[in-house]
Structures are given as structure tokens and as C-alpha cells.
XYZ file of C-alpha atoms in Angstrom:
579
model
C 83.737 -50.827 -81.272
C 81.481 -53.457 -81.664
C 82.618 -55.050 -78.419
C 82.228 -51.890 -76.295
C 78.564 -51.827 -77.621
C 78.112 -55.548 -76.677
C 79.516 -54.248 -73.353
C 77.434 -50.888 -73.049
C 74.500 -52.978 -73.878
C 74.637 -55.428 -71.983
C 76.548 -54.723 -68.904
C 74.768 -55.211 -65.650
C 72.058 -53.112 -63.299
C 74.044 -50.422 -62.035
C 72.886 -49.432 -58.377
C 71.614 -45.660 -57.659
C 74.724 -44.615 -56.119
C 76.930 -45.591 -59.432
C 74.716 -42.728 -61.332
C 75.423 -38.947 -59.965
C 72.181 -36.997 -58.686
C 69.250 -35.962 -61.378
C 69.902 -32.487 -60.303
C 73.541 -32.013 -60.399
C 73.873 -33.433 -64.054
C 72.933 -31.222 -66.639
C 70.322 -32.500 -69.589
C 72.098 -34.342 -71.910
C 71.080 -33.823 -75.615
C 72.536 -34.853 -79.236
C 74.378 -31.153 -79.654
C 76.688 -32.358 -76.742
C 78.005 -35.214 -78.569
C 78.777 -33.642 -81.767
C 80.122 -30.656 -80.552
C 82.711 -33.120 -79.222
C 83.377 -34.771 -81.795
C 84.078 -32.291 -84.449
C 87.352 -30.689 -83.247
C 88.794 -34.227 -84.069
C 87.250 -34.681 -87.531
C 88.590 -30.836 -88.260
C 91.927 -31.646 -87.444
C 92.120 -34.997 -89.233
C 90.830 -32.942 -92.565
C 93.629 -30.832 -92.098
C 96.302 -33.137 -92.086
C 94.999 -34.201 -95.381
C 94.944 -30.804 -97.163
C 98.458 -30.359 -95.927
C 99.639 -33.645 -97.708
C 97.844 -33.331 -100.620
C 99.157 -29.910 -100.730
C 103.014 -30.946 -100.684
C 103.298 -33.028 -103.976
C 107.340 -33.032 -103.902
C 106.615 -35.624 -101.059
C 109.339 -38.404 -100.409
C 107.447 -40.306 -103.365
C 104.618 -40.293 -105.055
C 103.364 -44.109 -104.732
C 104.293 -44.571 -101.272
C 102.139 -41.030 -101.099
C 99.432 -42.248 -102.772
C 99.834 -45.501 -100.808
C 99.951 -43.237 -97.685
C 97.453 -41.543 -98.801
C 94.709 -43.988 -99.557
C 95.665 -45.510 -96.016
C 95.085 -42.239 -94.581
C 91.702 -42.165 -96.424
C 90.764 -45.414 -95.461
C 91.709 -44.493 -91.466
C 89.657 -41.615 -92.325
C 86.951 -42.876 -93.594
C 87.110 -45.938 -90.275
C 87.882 -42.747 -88.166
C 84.753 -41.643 -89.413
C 82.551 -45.450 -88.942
C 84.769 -45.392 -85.711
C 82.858 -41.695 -85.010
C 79.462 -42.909 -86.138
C 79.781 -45.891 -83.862
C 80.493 -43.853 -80.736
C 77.785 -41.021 -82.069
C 75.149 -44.411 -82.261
C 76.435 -45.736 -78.800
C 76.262 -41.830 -77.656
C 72.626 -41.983 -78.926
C 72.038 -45.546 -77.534
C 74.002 -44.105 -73.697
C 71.154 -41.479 -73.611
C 68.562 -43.280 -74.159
C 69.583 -45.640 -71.404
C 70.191 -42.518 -69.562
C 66.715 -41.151 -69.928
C 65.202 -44.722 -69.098
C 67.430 -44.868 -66.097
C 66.741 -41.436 -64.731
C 62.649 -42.092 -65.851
C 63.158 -45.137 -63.165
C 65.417 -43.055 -60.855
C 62.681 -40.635 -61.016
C 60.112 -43.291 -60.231
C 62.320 -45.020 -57.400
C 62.432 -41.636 -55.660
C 58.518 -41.310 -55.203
C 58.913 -44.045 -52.664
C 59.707 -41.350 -50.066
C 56.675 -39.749 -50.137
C 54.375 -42.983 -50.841
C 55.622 -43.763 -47.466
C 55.058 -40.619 -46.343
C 51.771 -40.834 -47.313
C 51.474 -44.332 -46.083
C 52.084 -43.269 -43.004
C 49.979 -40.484 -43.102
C 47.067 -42.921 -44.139
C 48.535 -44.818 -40.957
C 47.943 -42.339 -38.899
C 44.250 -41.582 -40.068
C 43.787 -45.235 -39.583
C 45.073 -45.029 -36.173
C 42.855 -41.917 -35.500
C 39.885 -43.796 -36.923
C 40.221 -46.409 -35.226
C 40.728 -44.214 -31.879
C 37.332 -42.268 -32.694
C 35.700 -45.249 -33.290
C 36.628 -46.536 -29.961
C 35.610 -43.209 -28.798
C 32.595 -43.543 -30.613
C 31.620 -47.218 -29.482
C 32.049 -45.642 -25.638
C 29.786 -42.721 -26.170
C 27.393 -44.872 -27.940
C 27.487 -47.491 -24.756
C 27.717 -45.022 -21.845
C 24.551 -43.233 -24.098
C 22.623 -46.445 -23.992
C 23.377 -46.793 -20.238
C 22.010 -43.294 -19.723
C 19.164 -43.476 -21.793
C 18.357 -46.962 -19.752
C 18.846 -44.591 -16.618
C 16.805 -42.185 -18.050
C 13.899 -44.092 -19.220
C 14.228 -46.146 -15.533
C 13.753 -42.349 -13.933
C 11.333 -41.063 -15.941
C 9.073 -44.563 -15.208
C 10.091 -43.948 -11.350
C 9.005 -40.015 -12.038
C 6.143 -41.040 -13.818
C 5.296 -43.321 -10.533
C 5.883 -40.690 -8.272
C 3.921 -37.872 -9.935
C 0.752 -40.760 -10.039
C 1.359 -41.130 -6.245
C 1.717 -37.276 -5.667
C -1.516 -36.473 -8.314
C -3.134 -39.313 -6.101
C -2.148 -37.473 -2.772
C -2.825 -34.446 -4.333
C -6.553 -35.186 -5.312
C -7.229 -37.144 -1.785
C -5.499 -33.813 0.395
C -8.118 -31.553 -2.093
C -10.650 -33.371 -1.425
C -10.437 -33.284 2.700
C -9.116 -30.022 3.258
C -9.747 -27.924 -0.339
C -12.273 -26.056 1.088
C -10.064 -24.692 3.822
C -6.703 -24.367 1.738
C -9.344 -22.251 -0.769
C -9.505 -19.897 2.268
C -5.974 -19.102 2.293
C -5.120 -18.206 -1.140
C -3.883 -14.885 -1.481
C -6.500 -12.880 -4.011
C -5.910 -9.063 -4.582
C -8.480 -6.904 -2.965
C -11.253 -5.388 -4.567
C -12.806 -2.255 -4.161
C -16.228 -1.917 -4.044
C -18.481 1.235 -3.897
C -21.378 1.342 -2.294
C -24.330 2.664 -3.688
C -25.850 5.417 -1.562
C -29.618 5.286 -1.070
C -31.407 8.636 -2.541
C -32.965 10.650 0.287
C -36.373 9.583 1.397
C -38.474 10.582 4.361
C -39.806 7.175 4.504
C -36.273 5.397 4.652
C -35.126 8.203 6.927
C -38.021 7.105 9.523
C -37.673 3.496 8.647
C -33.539 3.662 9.871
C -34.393 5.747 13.057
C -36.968 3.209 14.116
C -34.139 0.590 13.418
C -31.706 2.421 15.215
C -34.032 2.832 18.545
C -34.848 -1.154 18.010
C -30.943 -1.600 17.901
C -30.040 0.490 20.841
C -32.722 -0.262 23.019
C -30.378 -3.744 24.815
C -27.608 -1.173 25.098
C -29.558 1.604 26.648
C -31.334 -0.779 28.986
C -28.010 -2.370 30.004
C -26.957 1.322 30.916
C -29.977 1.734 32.695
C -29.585 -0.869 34.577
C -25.859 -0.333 35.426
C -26.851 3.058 36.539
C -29.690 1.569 38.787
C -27.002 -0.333 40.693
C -24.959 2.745 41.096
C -27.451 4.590 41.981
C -29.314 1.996 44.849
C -32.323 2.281 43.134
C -33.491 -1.106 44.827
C -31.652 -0.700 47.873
C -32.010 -4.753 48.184
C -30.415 -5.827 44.751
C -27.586 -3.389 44.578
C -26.751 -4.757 48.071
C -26.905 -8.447 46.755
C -25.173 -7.282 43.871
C -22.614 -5.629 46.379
C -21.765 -8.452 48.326
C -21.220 -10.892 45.266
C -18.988 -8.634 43.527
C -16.785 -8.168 47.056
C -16.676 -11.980 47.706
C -15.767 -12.591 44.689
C -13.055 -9.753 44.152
C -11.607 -10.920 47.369
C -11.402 -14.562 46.309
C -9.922 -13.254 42.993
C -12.961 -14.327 40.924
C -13.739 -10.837 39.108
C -13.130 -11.974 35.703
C -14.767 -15.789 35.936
C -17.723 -13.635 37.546
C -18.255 -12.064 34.307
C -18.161 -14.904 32.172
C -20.668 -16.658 33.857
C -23.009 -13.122 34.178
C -22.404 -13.022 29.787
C -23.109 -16.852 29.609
C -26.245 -16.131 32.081
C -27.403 -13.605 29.414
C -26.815 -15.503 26.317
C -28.954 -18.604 28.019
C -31.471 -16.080 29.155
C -31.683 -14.479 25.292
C -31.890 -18.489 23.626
C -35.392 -18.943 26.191
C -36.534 -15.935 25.312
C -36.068 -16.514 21.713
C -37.749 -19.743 22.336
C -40.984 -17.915 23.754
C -40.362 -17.559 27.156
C -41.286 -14.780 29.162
C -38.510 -13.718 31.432
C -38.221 -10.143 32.853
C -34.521 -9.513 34.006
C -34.478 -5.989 34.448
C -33.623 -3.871 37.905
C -35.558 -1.112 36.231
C -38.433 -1.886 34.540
C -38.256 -1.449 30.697
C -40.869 1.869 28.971
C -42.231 0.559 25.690
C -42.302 3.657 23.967
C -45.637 4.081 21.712
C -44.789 3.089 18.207
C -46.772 5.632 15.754
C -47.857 3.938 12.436
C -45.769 4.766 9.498
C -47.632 7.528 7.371
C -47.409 7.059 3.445
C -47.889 10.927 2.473
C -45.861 13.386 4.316
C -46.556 16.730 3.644
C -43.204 18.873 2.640
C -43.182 20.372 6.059
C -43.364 17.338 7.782
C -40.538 15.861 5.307
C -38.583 19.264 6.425
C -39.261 18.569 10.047
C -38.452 14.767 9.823
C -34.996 15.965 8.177
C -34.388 18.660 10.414
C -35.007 16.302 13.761
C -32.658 14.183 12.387
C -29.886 16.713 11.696
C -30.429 17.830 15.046
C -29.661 14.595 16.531
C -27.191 13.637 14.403
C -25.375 16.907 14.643
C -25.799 16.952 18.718
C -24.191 13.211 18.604
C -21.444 14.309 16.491
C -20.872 17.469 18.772
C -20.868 15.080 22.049
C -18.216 12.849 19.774
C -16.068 15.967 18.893
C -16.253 17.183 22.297
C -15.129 13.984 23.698
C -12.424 13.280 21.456
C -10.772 16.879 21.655
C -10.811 16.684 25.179
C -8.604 13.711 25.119
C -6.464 15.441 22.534
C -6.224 18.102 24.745
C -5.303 16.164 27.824
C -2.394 14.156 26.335
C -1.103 17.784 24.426
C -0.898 19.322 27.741
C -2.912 22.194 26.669
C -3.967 22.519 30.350
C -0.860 21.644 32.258
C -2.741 21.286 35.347
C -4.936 18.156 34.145
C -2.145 16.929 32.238
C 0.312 16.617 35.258
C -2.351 14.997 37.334
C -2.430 12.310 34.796
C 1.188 12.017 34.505
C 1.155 11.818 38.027
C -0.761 8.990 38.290
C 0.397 6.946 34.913
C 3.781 6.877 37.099
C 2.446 5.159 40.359
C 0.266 2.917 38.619
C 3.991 1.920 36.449
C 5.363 1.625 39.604
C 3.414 -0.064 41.874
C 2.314 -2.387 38.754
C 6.332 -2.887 38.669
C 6.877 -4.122 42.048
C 3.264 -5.722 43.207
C 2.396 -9.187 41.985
C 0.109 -9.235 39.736
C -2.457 -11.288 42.315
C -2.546 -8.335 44.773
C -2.382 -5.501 41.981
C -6.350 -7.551 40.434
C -6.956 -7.610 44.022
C -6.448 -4.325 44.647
C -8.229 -2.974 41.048
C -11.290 -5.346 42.108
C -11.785 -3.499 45.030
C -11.194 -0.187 44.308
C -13.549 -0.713 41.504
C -16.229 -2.056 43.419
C -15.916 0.664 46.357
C -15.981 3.003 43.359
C -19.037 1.888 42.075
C -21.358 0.849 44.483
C -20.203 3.370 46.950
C -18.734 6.565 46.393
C -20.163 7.274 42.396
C -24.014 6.857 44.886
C -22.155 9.698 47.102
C -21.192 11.820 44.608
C -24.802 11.186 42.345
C -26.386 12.200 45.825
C -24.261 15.288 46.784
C -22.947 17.234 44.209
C -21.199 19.470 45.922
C -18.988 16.772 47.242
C -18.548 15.740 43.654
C -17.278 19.280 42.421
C -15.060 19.198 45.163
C -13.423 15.817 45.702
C -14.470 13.948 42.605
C -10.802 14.052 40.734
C -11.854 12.472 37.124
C -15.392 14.501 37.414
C -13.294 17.815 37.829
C -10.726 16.936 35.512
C -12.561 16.074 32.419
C -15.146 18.986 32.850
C -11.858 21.530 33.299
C -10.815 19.951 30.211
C -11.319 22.501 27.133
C -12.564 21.686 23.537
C -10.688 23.627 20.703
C -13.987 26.024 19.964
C -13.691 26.893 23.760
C -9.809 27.227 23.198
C -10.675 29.650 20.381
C -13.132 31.574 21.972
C -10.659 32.129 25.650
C -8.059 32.916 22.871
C -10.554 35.735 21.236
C -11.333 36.846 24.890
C -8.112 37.701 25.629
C -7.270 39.250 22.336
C -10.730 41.780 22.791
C -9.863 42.339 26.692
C -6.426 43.720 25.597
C -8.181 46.271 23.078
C -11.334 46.863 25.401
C -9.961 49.823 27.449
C -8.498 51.612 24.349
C -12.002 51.170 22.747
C -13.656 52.337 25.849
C -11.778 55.332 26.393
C -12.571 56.577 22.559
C -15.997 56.139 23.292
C -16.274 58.127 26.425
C -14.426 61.198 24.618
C -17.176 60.864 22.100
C -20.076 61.318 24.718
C -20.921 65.022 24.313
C -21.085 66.969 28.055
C -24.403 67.036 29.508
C -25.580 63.300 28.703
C -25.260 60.799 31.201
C -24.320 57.037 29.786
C -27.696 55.515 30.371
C -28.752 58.592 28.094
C -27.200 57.808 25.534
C -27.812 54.209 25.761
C -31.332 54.987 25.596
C -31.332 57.261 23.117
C -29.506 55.417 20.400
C -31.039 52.312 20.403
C -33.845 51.832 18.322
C -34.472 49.616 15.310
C -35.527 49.785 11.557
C -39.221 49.937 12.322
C -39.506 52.529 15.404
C -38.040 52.621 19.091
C -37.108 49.171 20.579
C -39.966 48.683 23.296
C -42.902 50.261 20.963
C -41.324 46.954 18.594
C -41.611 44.754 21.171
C -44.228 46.695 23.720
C -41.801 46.515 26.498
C -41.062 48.790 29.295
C -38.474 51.464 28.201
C -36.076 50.415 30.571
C -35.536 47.291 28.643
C -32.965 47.853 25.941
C -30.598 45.618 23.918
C -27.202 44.639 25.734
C -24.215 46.570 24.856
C -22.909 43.397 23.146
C -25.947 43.223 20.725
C -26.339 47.244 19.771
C -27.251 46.149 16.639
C -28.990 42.402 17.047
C -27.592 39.721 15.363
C -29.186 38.222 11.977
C -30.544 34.930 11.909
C -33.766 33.339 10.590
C -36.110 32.095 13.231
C -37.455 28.145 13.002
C -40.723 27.356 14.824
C -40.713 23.551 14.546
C -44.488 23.726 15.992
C -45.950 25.248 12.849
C -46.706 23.283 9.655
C -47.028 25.857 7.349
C -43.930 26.889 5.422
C -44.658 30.950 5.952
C -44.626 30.417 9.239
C -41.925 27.765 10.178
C -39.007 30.074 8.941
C -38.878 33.920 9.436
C -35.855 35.900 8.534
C -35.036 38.701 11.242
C -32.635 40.193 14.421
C -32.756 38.852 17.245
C -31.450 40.942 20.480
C -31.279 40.114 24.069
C -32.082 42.394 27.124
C -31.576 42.532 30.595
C -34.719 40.304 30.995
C -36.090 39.302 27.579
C -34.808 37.438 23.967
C -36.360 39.558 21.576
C -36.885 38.284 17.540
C -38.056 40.933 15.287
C -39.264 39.896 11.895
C -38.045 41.341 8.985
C -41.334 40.900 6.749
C -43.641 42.313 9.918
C -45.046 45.718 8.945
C -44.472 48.825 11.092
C -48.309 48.816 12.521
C -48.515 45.313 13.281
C -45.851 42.972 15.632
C -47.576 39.482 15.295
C -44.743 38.060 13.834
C -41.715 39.293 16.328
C -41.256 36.935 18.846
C -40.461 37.977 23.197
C -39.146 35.375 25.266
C -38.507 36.074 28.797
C -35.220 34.623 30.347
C -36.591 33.343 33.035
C -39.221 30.780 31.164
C -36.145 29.365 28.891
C -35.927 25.872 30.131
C -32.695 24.742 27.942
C -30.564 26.649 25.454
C -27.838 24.836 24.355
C -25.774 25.239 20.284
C -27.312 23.806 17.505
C -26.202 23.638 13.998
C -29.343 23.623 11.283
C -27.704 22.743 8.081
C -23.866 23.450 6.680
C -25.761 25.487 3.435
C -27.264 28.111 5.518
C -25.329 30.877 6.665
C -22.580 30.995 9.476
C -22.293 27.429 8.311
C -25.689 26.544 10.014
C -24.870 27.639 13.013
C -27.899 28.473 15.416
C -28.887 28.247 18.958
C -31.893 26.149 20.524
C -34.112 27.232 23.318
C -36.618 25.619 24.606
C -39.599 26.838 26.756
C -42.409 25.368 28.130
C -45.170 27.225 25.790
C -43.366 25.307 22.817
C -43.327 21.863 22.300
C -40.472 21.805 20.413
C -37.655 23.632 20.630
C -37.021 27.305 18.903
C -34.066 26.936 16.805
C -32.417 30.743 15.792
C -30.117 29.599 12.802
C -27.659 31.146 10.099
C -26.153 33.135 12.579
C -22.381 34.456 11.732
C -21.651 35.246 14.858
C -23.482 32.336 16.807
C -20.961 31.787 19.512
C -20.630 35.749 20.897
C -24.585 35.273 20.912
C -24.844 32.116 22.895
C -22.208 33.643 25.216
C -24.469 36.781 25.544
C -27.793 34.702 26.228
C -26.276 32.371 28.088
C -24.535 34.707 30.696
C -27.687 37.063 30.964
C -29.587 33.669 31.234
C -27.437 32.567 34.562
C -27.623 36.124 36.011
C -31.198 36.169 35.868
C -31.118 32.694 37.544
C -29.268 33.394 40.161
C -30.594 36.695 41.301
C -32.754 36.746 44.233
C -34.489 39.379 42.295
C -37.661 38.400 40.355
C -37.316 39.769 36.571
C -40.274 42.594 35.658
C -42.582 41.531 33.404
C -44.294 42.913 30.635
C -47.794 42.533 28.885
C -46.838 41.465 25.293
């Protein structure tokens, strides 16, 4: 036993394969070894109950001899079990170290797993590093580049500021001109009304026209041959040099003539270029205190121009309205007419022969046949194209009033025939003329102390109502009058609504034949009729008599007008009358 101790003890290192796996052996613990070895100590008790049992043995000494030898095999059976229990112990001790070592041994695995995991992190360290050591050298390179650019942008943007400031400095001033600034509206402040600034402007405007007008004048002076001698000069010159093709050099030289002319006589030289010799009209000193008819006057002559200019501008501009809508066909067609050749022949003439041929025609035109038709009118009205043309041409109050025309010529003879039916038998027209009209204050020539054959036209039964303005007067009372005016076969009659029955100082008779200009005239847009009125002008008045507010102003200048012409024209001399 001892010897197979000796050898468990101290037998050699056993390799890892010699031992079976951790897992497939089950824990070994002290239970195990005892369990085994009781069935053999059971059975050797056994044996010795059934011998001491049988006495009658083969003999009692050899028994007992047998029997102490069995006890003493018993008891080495039992040392003998005690041994193998101690080298059982002793096995699993040396067991449990071995697997402890096993156990130990088998962590290799993963410390080289691990190791190479830590490999492998050093590898990837490494790698970034290297990674890291490029970005930090390409990173130096750029910010080398970088701070080499920004010293080479810094250089520039000195030489550009540098450029910059010596460009400013020669052409600023005009590159200021250019820049784009938004627009700004501005209001001007109107001037209050004031009869001195009113006469102040209109001497201004007279000072400003007056190298206009007398360029007109002088125009018209050529036209006209008014010194046979110059206009021939003038004549020849302009021929030469429209034949030579020098129209347009010509004029140059005549505008650079006048501009050196103007700088001597701004100088203080006295130089009188004028084919008609130049009116200096008398100025009149300015007055300080105007009286608030002459303020109404003032503003009323002013009105009167302005509102004749602006009727001239109207008239002019609805005429050419007029002639391009072909609201008279016949005009319209001429000028269609004519647009075509001129498209034509400017189409297939050179351009040398068509300025030759313009040249001419305008100098014949000027010099020559506008003298013929200023000397003959009758020639004009009948051969003078553009004359007839733009005098045929119709403004849109004349449009409206042919258009009212027509409408009251279609409802005349209804209206005429109603009337006659009225007319009781007996009476003769003329009768009944006479014996209807009459006005508020009596019979109509008692009013007006006329003969009795002079009664109101059939057009103005009634008169028409307008206030009377005698400009000449100063006083107030008498420079506006409220009252009819009617119109006879030979006589404008005004009757005055605040004259009494007794007295007629205050109507006003004007015979036809004395008017020396009637013509529309608008007053002020207040008044009624929208200031509407008519001026006449005779020579007992030195300005003239403006009949304003009138609603129905045009049917009234028609009236006057036509009864105006028909006294004109008649060989007849009108009757006159002792007022």
C-alpha cells in the first residue's frame, strides 16, 4: 500500500490529454469513495457472524486460530481500506490542484485572443496615427498655402484699394452721376393768388415771347414780300442753295449767325436785324393798390386769354384727332392719299433727289404761292388743299352741335305742324308773332324804344338768361347786371333785370351792324352754363361786352352769329332807331 502511495505521489507530470475533460467528469467528493467501499466491509462482517455463529466447527482451536487470522485480515482489510480512503483523499486533492491548473492552462485561449485583439488596436493605432501624422502634414502645407494666399490677397486688395482710391479720385465725380437713386417726388408749392404776381408773370410772359413773336413776324414778312428786295435775296439764297443740296448746312450757319449776333448784343452792341421793324410796346408802371374792380378786371383779362389760348389748343388738337379718326372721310382720304405717294416715291427715289425735291417744293411754297394765296383769297379757298382741309376739319363741340341739328330738323316739321293747328282762324302769322311777344316789364319795343316791327327771333321767344359784363366800368353795380338778352332782325337787345318799369337806363341795344367781333368766351367755370358767354365788341366800347352764364350759349351764338352775317351781306342798309 505503501508503495502505491510512493507511486501515486510521486509519479510524473501527466500531460492534458492523460486527464478526461473538466466537463465530462463529474465532481468528485469524499461520499464517492465510501460509498464504494462499504459493500466490501459489509460482506467481510458477514462472513464473521456466520463463523462465529457455527460453533460445532471442524475444531475449536484451529477456529479460534482461524478466527483471530480472520480478525487480524480484518482488521489489515480495514488499515488496507483506510490506506486507499487516505490515498482516495490524497487522489482528489491532486485532482482539484490539477484541474485548478487545467483550469488556468485553458485561459490561454482567450489571453491570446485578447492579445490579438490588443494586436489589432495596436495595428489600428498605429494606422490612425499614420493617418493622423498625414492630416497633420498636408494641414500644415495648407495652412502654409493659406497664409501664402491670404499675404498675396492681402497684396492684391492694397493694389485694388490703391486703384480704387486713384480711379475715385479722377473720375468719382462722374461715376457719382450714374448711380441709380430712387426718385423722389416733390410737390410744388402753389403761389396764393395775387393781382400783383398775376401782372408781374404776364409782363414776363410778353418779355419771353417777344424773340418768338418777332421771329414769326419776320418769317411772315418774307412770305409776305414785305421788302420786295430782301425776300428776293432771301429767295435766291435759299434756291441756290436747295439746288446745291445745302438746305440743312444753310440753317446751321443762319442759327450760328444768330447766336454770334445775341453774344454782341449782350456785349452792348447795337445791332438791328429785323425785316420788320420791332414796336416797343409802352410799359405802364406797376400800381401798388388795385382797387377790387381792377383786381376783378386784371383776373378776368387773364381768364380771357388764357381760356381763348386753351380754346385755340383744343381746337387744334381735336382737329387732328378728327383727321386721323376719319370722322370726315373726305379729309381723311386725301391724307391717306398722299401718306401713300410720299411712301412710295420716298421708296424708290434716292434720298439726294427726294431733299432735292422737298427743298424746292418748300421754297416755291413759301416764297411764292403762300404770297398768292395771302394776296387772293379766293384762289386760296379754292386751290389751297391744306387751307381747305384743316378749316373743313370739325372740332367735337361743332360735331355735337351738326349732331343736335340733325336730331331738331327731324322733329321740326312735326313741331311746326302742331303749331299751325293752334293758330286760331282769322290771325295771320306775323299777328301772332306780334302779339305774343312782349316781356316782364311791358311790350318789347316800349322796353327797348324800338320800332314795332322789331321783335325777338323765333329762336329766342323767350331771351336767353345771362348776366351782362361791361369791362369799361369800375364800379361793381355797374360792371355786372343780371338780365335776358334777345336778338332781332337788326338789334342785340339786354334787358336788365333790376331796371324799373319807367326807366330803361340800364338795358343795353346794340345794332348788328356796329358789332365789330363776336366770337365764344368762357368767364369763369363757377358761373352758370359753366361760364359760358359770348364777346362782342363794338367800336363805342373799348373793351369788349362779355354776356356770360348762359346755359344755352352755343344756340345763342348760332342765332347772333347767323343774323350777324345776314345783315352783312345784305345790300340792304338795317333801319335804325333813336334809343
Amino acid at each position: 500500500m505503501l508503495k502505491r502511495l510512493d507511486k501515486i505521489r510521486f509519479r510524473g507530470p501527466r500531460t492534458r490529454e492523460d486527464f478526461p475533460d473538466l466537463g465530462d467528469s463529474p465532481p468528485a467528493s469524499d461520499n464517492e469513495c465510501s460509498d464504494d467501499m462499504q459493500p466490501k466491509a459489509r460482506t467481510s462482517l458477514r462472513d464473521t457472524e456466520d463463523i462465529l455463529r457455527d460453533p460445532a466447527g471442524s475444531g475449536s482451536p484451529l477456529m479460534a486460530a482461524a478466527i483471530q487470522d480472520f480478525q487480524r485480515s480484518e482488521s489489515e482489510r480495514l488499515s488496507e481500506v483506510k490506506g486507499h480512503l487516505e490515498i482516495a483523499l490524497l487522489e482528489k486533492h491532486f485532482l482539484q490542484e490539477e484541474l485548478r491548473k487545467l483550469r488556468e492552462e485553458t485561459n490561454v485561449d482567450s489571453l491570446r485572443q485578447e492579445l490579438e485583439k490588443e494586436r489589432s488596436k495596436r495595428l489600428d493605432l498605429e494606422q490612425k496615427m499614420s493617418e493622423v501624422l498625414k492630416t497633420r502634414f498636408w494641414w500644415k502645407n495648407l495652412t502654409q498655402l493659406h497664409v501664402s494666399c491670404s499675404a498675396e490677397k492681402q497684396q492684391k486688395e492694397v493694389w485694388s484699394s490703391r486703384l480704387q482710391k486713384w480711379l475715385y479720385e479722377r473720375f468719382g465725380v462722374y461715376i457719382e452721376d450714374f448711380r441709380f437713386q430712387p426718385e423722389e417726388n416733390t410737390v410744388e408749392t402753389e403761389e396764393p393768388l395775387s393781382a400783383k404776381r398775376l401782372t408781374e408773370n404776364m409782363r414776363r410772359l410778353k418779355r419771353g415771347a417777344r424773340p418768338v413773336t418777332n421771329f414769326l413776324r419776320n418769317l411772315s414778312a418774307l412770305s409776305n414780300w414785305h421788302s420786295v428786295y430782301t425776300s428776293a435775296i432771301a429767295f435766291i439764297i435759299y434756291m441756290n442753295a436747295a439746288w446745291h443740296g445745302w438746305v440743312v448746312p444753310m440753317f446751321l450757319f443762319l442759327a450760328i449767325l444768330r447766336l454770334s449776333l445775341n453774344y454782341l448784343i449782350a456785349r452792348g452792341w447795337r445791332i438791328q436785324w429785323s425785316i420788320v421793324p420791332e414796336v416797343s410796346e409802352p410799359m405802364e408802371p406797376p400800381k401798388e393798390d388795385l382797387t377790387v374792380s381792377e383786381k376783378f378786371q386784371l383776373v378776368l383779362d387773364v381768364a380771357q386769354k388764357a381760356q381763348n389760348l386753351f380754346g385755340k389748343m383744343a381746337d387744334v388738337l381735336e382737329k387732328i384727332k378728327n383727321l386721323f379718326m376719319w370722322v370726315q372721310p373726305e379729309s381723311t382720304r386725301k391724307l391717306y392719299i398722299c401718306l401713300w405717294v410720299a411712301f412710295i416715291t420716298s421708296c424708290l427715289l434716292p434720298y439726294q433727289l427726294l431733299g432735292f425735291m422737298t427743298g424746292v417744293y418748300a421754297g416755291i411754297k413759301f416764297f411764292i404761292i403762300d404770297f398768292m394765296f395771302k394776296s387772293c383769297p379766293k384762289l386760296r379757298d379754292k386751290y389751297d388743299t391744306p387751307y381747305i382741309v384743316w378749316n373743313s376739319l370739325p372740332t367735337d363741340p361743332q360735331l355735337k352741335e351738326r349732331t343736335n341739328a340733325t336730331v331738331s330738323r327731324r322733329v321740326q316739321p312735326v313741331v311746326s305742324r302742331s303749331s299751325l293747328a293752334t293758330i286760331p282762324s282769322g290771325l295771320s302769322r306775323e299777328d301772332d308773332m306780334g302779339r305774343t311777344h312782349s316781356t316782364k316789364k311791358g311790350a318789347f319795343h316800349e322796353v327797348f324804344n324800338l320800332p314795332e316791327s322789331e321783335r325777338p327771333l323765333a329762336v329766342c321767344e323767350n331771351g336767353w338768361r345771362c348776366c351782362l359784363i361791361n369791362r369799361d366800368r369800375k364800379m361793381p353795380t355797374d360792371y355786372i347786371r343780371n338780365g335776358v338778352l334777345y336778338v332781332t332782325e337788326n338789334y342785340l337787345c339786354f334787358e336788365s333785370s333790376s331796371s324799373r318799369s319807367s326807366s330803361s337806363k340800364k338795358n343795353k341795344v346794340i345794332k348788328l351792324v356796329d358789332i365789330t367781333d363776336i366770337q365764344k368766351y368762357k368767364v369763369l367755370s363757377v358761373l352758370p352754363g359753366s361760364g359760358m358767354g359770348i364777346s362782342i365788341a363794338t367800336p363805342s366800347t373799348q373793351k369788349p361786352l362779355v354776356f356770360g352764364a348762359m346755359i344755352h350759349r352755343d344756340e345763342a351764338f348760332e342765332a347772333i352769329f347767323t343774323q350777324y352775317m345776314k345783315i352783312m351781306t345784305s345790300p340792304k342798309p338795317p333801319a335804325t332807331a333813336e334809343l
